[in-house]
GROMACS .gro file of C-alpha atoms in nm:
model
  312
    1UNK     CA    1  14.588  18.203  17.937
    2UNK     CA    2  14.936  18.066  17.943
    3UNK     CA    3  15.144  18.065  17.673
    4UNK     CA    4  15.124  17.757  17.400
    5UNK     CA    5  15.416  17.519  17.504
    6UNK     CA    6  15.485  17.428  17.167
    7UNK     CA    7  15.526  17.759  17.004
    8UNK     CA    8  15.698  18.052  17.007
    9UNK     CA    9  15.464  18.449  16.941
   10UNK     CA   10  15.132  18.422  16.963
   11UNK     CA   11  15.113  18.054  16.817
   12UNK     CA   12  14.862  17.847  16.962
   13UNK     CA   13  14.967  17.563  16.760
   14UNK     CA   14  15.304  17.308  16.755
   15UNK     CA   15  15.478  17.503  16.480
   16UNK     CA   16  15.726  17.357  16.250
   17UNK     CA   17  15.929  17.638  16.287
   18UNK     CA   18  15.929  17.573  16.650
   19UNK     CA   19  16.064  17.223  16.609
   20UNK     CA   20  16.316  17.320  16.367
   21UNK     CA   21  16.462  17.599  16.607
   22UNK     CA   22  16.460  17.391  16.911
   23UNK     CA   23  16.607  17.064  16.736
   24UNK     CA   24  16.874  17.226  16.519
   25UNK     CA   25  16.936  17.615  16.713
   26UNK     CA   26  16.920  17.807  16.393
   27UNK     CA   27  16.699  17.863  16.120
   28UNK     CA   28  16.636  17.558  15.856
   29UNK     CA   29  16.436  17.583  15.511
   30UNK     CA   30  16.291  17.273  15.314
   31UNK     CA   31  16.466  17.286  14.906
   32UNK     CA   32  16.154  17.137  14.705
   33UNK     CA   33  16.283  16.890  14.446
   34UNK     CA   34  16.130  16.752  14.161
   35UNK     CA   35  16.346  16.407  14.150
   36UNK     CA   36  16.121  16.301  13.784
   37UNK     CA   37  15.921  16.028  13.920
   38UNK     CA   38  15.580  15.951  13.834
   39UNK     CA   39  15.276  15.788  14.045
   40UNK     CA   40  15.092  15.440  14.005
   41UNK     CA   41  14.785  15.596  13.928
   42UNK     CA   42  14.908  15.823  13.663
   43UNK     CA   43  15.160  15.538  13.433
   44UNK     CA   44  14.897  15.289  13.465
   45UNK     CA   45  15.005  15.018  13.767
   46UNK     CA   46  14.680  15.152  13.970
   47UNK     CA   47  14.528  15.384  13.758
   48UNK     CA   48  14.570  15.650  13.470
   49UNK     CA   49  14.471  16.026  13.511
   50UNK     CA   50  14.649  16.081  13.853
   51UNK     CA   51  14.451  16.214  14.182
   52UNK     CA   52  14.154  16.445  14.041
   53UNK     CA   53  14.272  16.727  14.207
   54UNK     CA   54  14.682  16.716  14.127
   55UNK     CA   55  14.831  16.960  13.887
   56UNK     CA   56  15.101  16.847  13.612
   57UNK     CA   57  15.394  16.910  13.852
   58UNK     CA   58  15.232  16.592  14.060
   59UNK     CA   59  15.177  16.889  14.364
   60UNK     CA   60  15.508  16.998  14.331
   61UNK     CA   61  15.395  17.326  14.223
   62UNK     CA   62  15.660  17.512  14.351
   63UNK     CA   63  15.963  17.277  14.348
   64UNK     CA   64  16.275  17.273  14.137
   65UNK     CA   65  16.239  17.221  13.763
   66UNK     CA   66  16.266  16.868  13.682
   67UNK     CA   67  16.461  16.971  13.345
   68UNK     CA   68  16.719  17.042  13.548
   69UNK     CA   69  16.969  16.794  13.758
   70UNK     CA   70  16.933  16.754  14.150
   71UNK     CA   71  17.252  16.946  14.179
   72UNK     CA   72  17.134  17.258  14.001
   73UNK     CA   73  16.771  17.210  14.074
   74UNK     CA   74  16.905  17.266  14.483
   75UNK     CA   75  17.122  17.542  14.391
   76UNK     CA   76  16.865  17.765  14.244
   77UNK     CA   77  16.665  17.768  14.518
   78UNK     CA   78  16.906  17.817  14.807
   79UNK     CA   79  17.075  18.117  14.621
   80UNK     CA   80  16.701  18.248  14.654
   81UNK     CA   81  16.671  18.167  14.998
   82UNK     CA   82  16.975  18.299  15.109
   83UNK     CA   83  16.910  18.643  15.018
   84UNK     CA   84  16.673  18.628  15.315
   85UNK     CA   85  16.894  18.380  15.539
   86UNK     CA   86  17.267  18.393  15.479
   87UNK     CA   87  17.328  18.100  15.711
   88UNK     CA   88  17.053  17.841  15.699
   89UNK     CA   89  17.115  17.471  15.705
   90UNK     CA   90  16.866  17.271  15.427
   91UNK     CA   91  16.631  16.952  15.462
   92UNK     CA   92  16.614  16.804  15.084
   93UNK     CA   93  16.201  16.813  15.032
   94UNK     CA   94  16.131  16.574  14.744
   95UNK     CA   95  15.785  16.678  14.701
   96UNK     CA   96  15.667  16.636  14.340
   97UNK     CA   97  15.464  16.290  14.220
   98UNK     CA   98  15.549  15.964  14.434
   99UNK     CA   99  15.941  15.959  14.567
  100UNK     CA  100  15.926  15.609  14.676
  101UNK     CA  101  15.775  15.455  14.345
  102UNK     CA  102  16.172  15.364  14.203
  103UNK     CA  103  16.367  15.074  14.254
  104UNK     CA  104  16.599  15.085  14.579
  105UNK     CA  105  16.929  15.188  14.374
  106UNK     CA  106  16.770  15.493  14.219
  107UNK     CA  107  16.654  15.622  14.501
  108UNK     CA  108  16.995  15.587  14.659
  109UNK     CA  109  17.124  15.764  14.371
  110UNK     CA  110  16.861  16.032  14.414
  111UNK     CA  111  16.868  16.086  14.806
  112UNK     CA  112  17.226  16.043  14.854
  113UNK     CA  113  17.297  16.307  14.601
  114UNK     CA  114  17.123  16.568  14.791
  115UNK     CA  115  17.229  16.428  15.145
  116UNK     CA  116  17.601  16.452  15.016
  117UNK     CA  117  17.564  16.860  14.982
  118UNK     CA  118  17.696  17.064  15.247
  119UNK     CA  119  17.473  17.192  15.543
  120UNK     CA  120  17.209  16.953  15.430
  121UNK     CA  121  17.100  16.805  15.802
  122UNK     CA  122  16.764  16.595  15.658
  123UNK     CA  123  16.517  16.458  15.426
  124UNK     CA  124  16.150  16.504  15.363
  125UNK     CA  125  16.033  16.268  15.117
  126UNK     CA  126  15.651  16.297  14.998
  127UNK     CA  127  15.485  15.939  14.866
  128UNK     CA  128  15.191  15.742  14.881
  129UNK     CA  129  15.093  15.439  15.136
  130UNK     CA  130  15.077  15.187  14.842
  131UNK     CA  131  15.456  15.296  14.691
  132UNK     CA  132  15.649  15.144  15.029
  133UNK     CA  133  15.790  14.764  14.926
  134UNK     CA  134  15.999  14.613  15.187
  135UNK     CA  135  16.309  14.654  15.057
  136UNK     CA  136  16.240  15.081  15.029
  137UNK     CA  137  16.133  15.100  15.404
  138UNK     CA  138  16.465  14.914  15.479
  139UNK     CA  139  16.646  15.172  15.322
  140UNK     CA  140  16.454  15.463  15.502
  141UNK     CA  141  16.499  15.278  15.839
  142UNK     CA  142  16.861  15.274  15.733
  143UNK     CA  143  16.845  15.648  15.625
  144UNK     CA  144  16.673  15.765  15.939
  145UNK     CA  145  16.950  15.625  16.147
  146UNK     CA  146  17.224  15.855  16.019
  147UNK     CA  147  17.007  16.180  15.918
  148UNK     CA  148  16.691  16.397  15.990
  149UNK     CA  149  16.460  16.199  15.830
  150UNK     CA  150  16.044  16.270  15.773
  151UNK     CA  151  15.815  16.084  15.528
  152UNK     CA  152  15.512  16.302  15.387
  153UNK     CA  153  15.222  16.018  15.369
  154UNK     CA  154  14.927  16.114  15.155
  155UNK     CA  155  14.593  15.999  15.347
  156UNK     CA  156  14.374  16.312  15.234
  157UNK     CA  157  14.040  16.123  15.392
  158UNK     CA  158  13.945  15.822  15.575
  159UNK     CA  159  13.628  15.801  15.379
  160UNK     CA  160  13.632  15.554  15.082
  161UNK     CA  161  13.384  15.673  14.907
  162UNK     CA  162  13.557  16.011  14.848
  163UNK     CA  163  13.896  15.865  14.778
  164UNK     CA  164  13.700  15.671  14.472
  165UNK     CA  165  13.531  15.988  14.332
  166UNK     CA  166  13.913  16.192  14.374
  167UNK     CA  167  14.094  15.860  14.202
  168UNK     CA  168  14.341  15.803  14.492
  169UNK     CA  169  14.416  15.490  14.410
  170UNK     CA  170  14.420  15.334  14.737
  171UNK     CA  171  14.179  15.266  15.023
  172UNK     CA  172  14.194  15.359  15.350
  173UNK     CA  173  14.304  15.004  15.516
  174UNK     CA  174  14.573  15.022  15.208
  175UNK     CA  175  14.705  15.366  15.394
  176UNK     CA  176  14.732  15.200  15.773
  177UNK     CA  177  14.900  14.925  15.625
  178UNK     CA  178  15.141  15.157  15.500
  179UNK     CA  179  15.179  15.383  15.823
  180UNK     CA  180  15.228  15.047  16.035
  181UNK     CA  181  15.577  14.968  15.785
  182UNK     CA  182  15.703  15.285  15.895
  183UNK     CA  183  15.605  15.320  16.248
  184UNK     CA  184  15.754  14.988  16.331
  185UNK     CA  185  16.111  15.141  16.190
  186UNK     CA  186  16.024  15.426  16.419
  187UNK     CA  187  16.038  15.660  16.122
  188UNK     CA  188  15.875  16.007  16.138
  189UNK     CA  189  15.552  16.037  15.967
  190UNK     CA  190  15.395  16.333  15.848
  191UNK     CA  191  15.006  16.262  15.729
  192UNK     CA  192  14.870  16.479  15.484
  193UNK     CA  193  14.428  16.573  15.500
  194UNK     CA  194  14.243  16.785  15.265
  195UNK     CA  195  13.949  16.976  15.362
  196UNK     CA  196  13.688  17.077  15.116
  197UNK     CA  197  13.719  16.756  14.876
  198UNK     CA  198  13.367  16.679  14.692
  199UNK     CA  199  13.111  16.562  14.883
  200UNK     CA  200  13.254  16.584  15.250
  201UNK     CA  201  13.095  16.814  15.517
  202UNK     CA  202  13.166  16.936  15.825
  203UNK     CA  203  13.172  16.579  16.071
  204UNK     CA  204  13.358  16.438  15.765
  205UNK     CA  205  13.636  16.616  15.729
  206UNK     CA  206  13.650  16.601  16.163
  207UNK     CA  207  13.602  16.224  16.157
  208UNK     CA  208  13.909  16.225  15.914
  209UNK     CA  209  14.126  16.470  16.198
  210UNK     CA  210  14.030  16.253  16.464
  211UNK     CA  211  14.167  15.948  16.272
  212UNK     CA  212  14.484  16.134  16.250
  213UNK     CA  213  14.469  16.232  16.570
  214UNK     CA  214  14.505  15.880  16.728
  215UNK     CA  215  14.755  15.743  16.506
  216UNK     CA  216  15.022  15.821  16.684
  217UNK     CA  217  15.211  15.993  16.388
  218UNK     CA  218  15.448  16.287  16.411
  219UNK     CA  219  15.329  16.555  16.192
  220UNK     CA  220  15.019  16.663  15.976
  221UNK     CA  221  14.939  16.882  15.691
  222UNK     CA  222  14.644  17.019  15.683
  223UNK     CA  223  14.575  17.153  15.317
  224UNK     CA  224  14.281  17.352  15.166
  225UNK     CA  225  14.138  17.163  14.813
  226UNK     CA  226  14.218  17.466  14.586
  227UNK     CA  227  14.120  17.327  14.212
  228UNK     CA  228  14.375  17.405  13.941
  229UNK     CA  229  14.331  17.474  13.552
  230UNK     CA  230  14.301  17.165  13.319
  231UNK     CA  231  14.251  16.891  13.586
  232UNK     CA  232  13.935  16.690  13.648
  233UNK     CA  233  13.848  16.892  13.938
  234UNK     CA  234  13.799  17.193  13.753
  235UNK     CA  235  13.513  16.957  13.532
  236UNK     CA  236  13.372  16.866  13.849
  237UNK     CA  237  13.337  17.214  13.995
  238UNK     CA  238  13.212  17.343  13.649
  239UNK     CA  239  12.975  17.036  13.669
  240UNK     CA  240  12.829  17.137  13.971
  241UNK     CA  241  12.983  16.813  14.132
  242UNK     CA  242  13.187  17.012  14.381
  243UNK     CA  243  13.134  17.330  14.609
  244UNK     CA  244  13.449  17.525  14.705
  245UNK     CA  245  13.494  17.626  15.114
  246UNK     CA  246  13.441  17.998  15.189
  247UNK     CA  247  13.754  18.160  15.417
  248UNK     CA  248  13.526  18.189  15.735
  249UNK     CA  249  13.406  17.818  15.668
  250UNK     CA  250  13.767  17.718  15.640
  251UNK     CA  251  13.911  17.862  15.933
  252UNK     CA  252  13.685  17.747  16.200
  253UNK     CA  253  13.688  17.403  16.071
  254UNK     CA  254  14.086  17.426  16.081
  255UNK     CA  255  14.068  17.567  16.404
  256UNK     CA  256  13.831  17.292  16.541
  257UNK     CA  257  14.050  17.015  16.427
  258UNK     CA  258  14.378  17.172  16.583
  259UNK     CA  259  14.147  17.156  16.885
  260UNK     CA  260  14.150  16.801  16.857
  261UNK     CA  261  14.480  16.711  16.746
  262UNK     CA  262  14.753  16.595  16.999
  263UNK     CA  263  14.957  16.922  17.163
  264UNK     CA  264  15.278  16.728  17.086
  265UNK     CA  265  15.185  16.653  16.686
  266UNK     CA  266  15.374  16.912  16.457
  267UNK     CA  267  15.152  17.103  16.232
  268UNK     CA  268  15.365  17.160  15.947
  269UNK     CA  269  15.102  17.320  15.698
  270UNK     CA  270  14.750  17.468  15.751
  271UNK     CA  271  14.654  17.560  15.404
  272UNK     CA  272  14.692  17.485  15.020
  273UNK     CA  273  14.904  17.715  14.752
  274UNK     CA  274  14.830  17.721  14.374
  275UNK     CA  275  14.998  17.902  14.152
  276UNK     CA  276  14.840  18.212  14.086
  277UNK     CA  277  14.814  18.206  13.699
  278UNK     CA  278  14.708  17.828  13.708
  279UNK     CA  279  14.449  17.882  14.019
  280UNK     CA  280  14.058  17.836  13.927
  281UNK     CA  281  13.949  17.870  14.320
  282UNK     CA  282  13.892  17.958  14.608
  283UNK     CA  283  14.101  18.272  14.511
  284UNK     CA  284  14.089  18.408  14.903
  285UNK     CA  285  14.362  18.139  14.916
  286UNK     CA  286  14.603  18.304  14.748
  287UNK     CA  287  14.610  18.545  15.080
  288UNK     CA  288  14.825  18.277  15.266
  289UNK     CA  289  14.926  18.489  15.534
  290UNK     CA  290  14.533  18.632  15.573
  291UNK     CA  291  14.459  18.313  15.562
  292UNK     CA  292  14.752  18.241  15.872
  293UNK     CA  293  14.632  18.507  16.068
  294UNK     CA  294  14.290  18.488  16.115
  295UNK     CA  295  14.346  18.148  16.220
  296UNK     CA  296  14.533  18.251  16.498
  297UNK     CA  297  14.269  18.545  16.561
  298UNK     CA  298  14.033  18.292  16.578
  299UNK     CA  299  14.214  18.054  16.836
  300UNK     CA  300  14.248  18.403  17.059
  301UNK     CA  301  13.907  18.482  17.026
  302UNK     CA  302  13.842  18.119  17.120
  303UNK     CA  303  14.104  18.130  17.417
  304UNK     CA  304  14.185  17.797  17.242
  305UNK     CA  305  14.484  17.603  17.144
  306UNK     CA  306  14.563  17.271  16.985
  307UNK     CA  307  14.485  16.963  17.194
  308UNK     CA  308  14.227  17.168  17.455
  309UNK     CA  309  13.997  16.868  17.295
  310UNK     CA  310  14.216  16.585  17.255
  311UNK     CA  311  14.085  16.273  17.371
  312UNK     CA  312  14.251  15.928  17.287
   0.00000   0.00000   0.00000
């Protein structure tokens, strides 16, 4: 078969670390920030308790520690990452809890901070489809006109019924709503799915890629539900209420919804981290790169790639 347009190795998938290399020339790393902002279903505007299946960092499990200031929290972690890469340029990730849910002028504050710091060429900023008032998208349109701009939009499933039972907060028809405000400032959009929530099967968790597939957004994560200590998804799994995915179960589903998926849509994640000490399960996650692998052992065996099955 030929080689994967998209990709560089054996990838059989639009890598993010193919876009990054072919946009910028050199290698780029995300710095995960934990900005301190909350989420309308955890202070009480849409609900209390958070999503079912989020941690206490608001899934900014591995971002910068909020008791620290943007400054230092950015520091840290490049020092780290430049033991590996000397060079790198940085995207600011804001990643934990909602990082729209602010009034305009402290999210200025916020972004500009990090945009101000040398060799940073972009932003990634993680939120919700409900957290996007007017005035914040005119800011981002403004934003995406001078810098390398991506917003992470949580969708997780197209199904109603399971974004009730996981306390999302918002319904599907609240999400497009959301999407449409940024697509029409011809932002980039990255959509975020989880496979394995409660109650979902197999032409679920599909229907929910296919949605994705026709949106006409730039990017998807694609994350494994891995349940975390003291959250209500560990009740529900010690309920009974929930059944966790299996690795082989997991990796052909991923690999049939790349199959589907647009060749031209970055895939930016394919599976979920927990921390190790908080994780309750699936612990086979914790083998990211396994995990990584037999994916693309899978798509070989398959002679596959993303978008063989596309269909608008």
């Amino acid at each position: 078969m030929t080689k994967f347009k998209y990709a560089f190795d054996n990838k059989r998938y639009h890598t993010w670390n193919y876009y990054l290399r072919n946009t910028f020339g050199e290698k780029v790393f995300k710095v995960s920030i934990n900005a301190g902002f909350t989420c309308p279903n955890i202070d009480g505007k849409v609900s209390f308790g958070g999503c079912t299946y989020c941690s206490k960092e608001g899934s900014g499990d591995f971002a910068g520690n909020p008791k620290d200031n943007l400054i230092k929290q950015f520091d840290d972690i490049t020092q780290m990452m430049h033991k590996k890469w000397p060079n790198a340029k940085y995207i600011g990730y804001f990643q934990a809890f909602t990082n729209t849910y602010a009034p305009v002028d402290i999210l200025k504050e916020k972004y500009e901070t990090i945009l101000s710091l040398d060799n940073v060429i972009g932003l990634s900023i993680s939120t919700r489809p409900d957290c996007l008032e007017d005035d914040v998208v005119e800011y981002l349109s403004e934003l995406n006109e001078r810098t390398n701009l991506w917003v992470e939009l949580g969708l997780q499933t197209i199904h109603d019924s399971t974004s009730k039972l996981i306390n999302r907060g918002h319904d599907y028809n609240e999400f497009l709503k959301g999407l449409e405000k940024l697509k029409a400032k011809n932002i980039k959009v990255i959509v975020h799915i989880i496979n394995g929530l409660p109650g979902e099967d197999y032409n679920m968790m599909m229907e929910t890629a296919k949605a994705v597939a026709n949106m006409g957004v730039d990017g998807i994560k694609i994350h494994l539900l891995h349940v975390i200590k003291d959250t209500p998804m560990e009740k529900m799994l010690q309920n009974g209420m929930l059944t966790l995915m299996n690795q082989e179960e997991y990796i052909n589903l991923v690999c049939d919804q790349l199959e589907i998926l647009p060749e031209t849509m970055i895939v930016h994640r394919l599976t979920g981290d927990g921390k190790r000490d908080e994780l309750v399960g699936p612990l086979w996650s914790l083998k990211k790169w396994e995990v990584l692998n037999a994916i693309d052992d899978e798509l070989k065996k398959r002679n596959s790639y993303q978008g063989i099955k596309y269909n608008k």
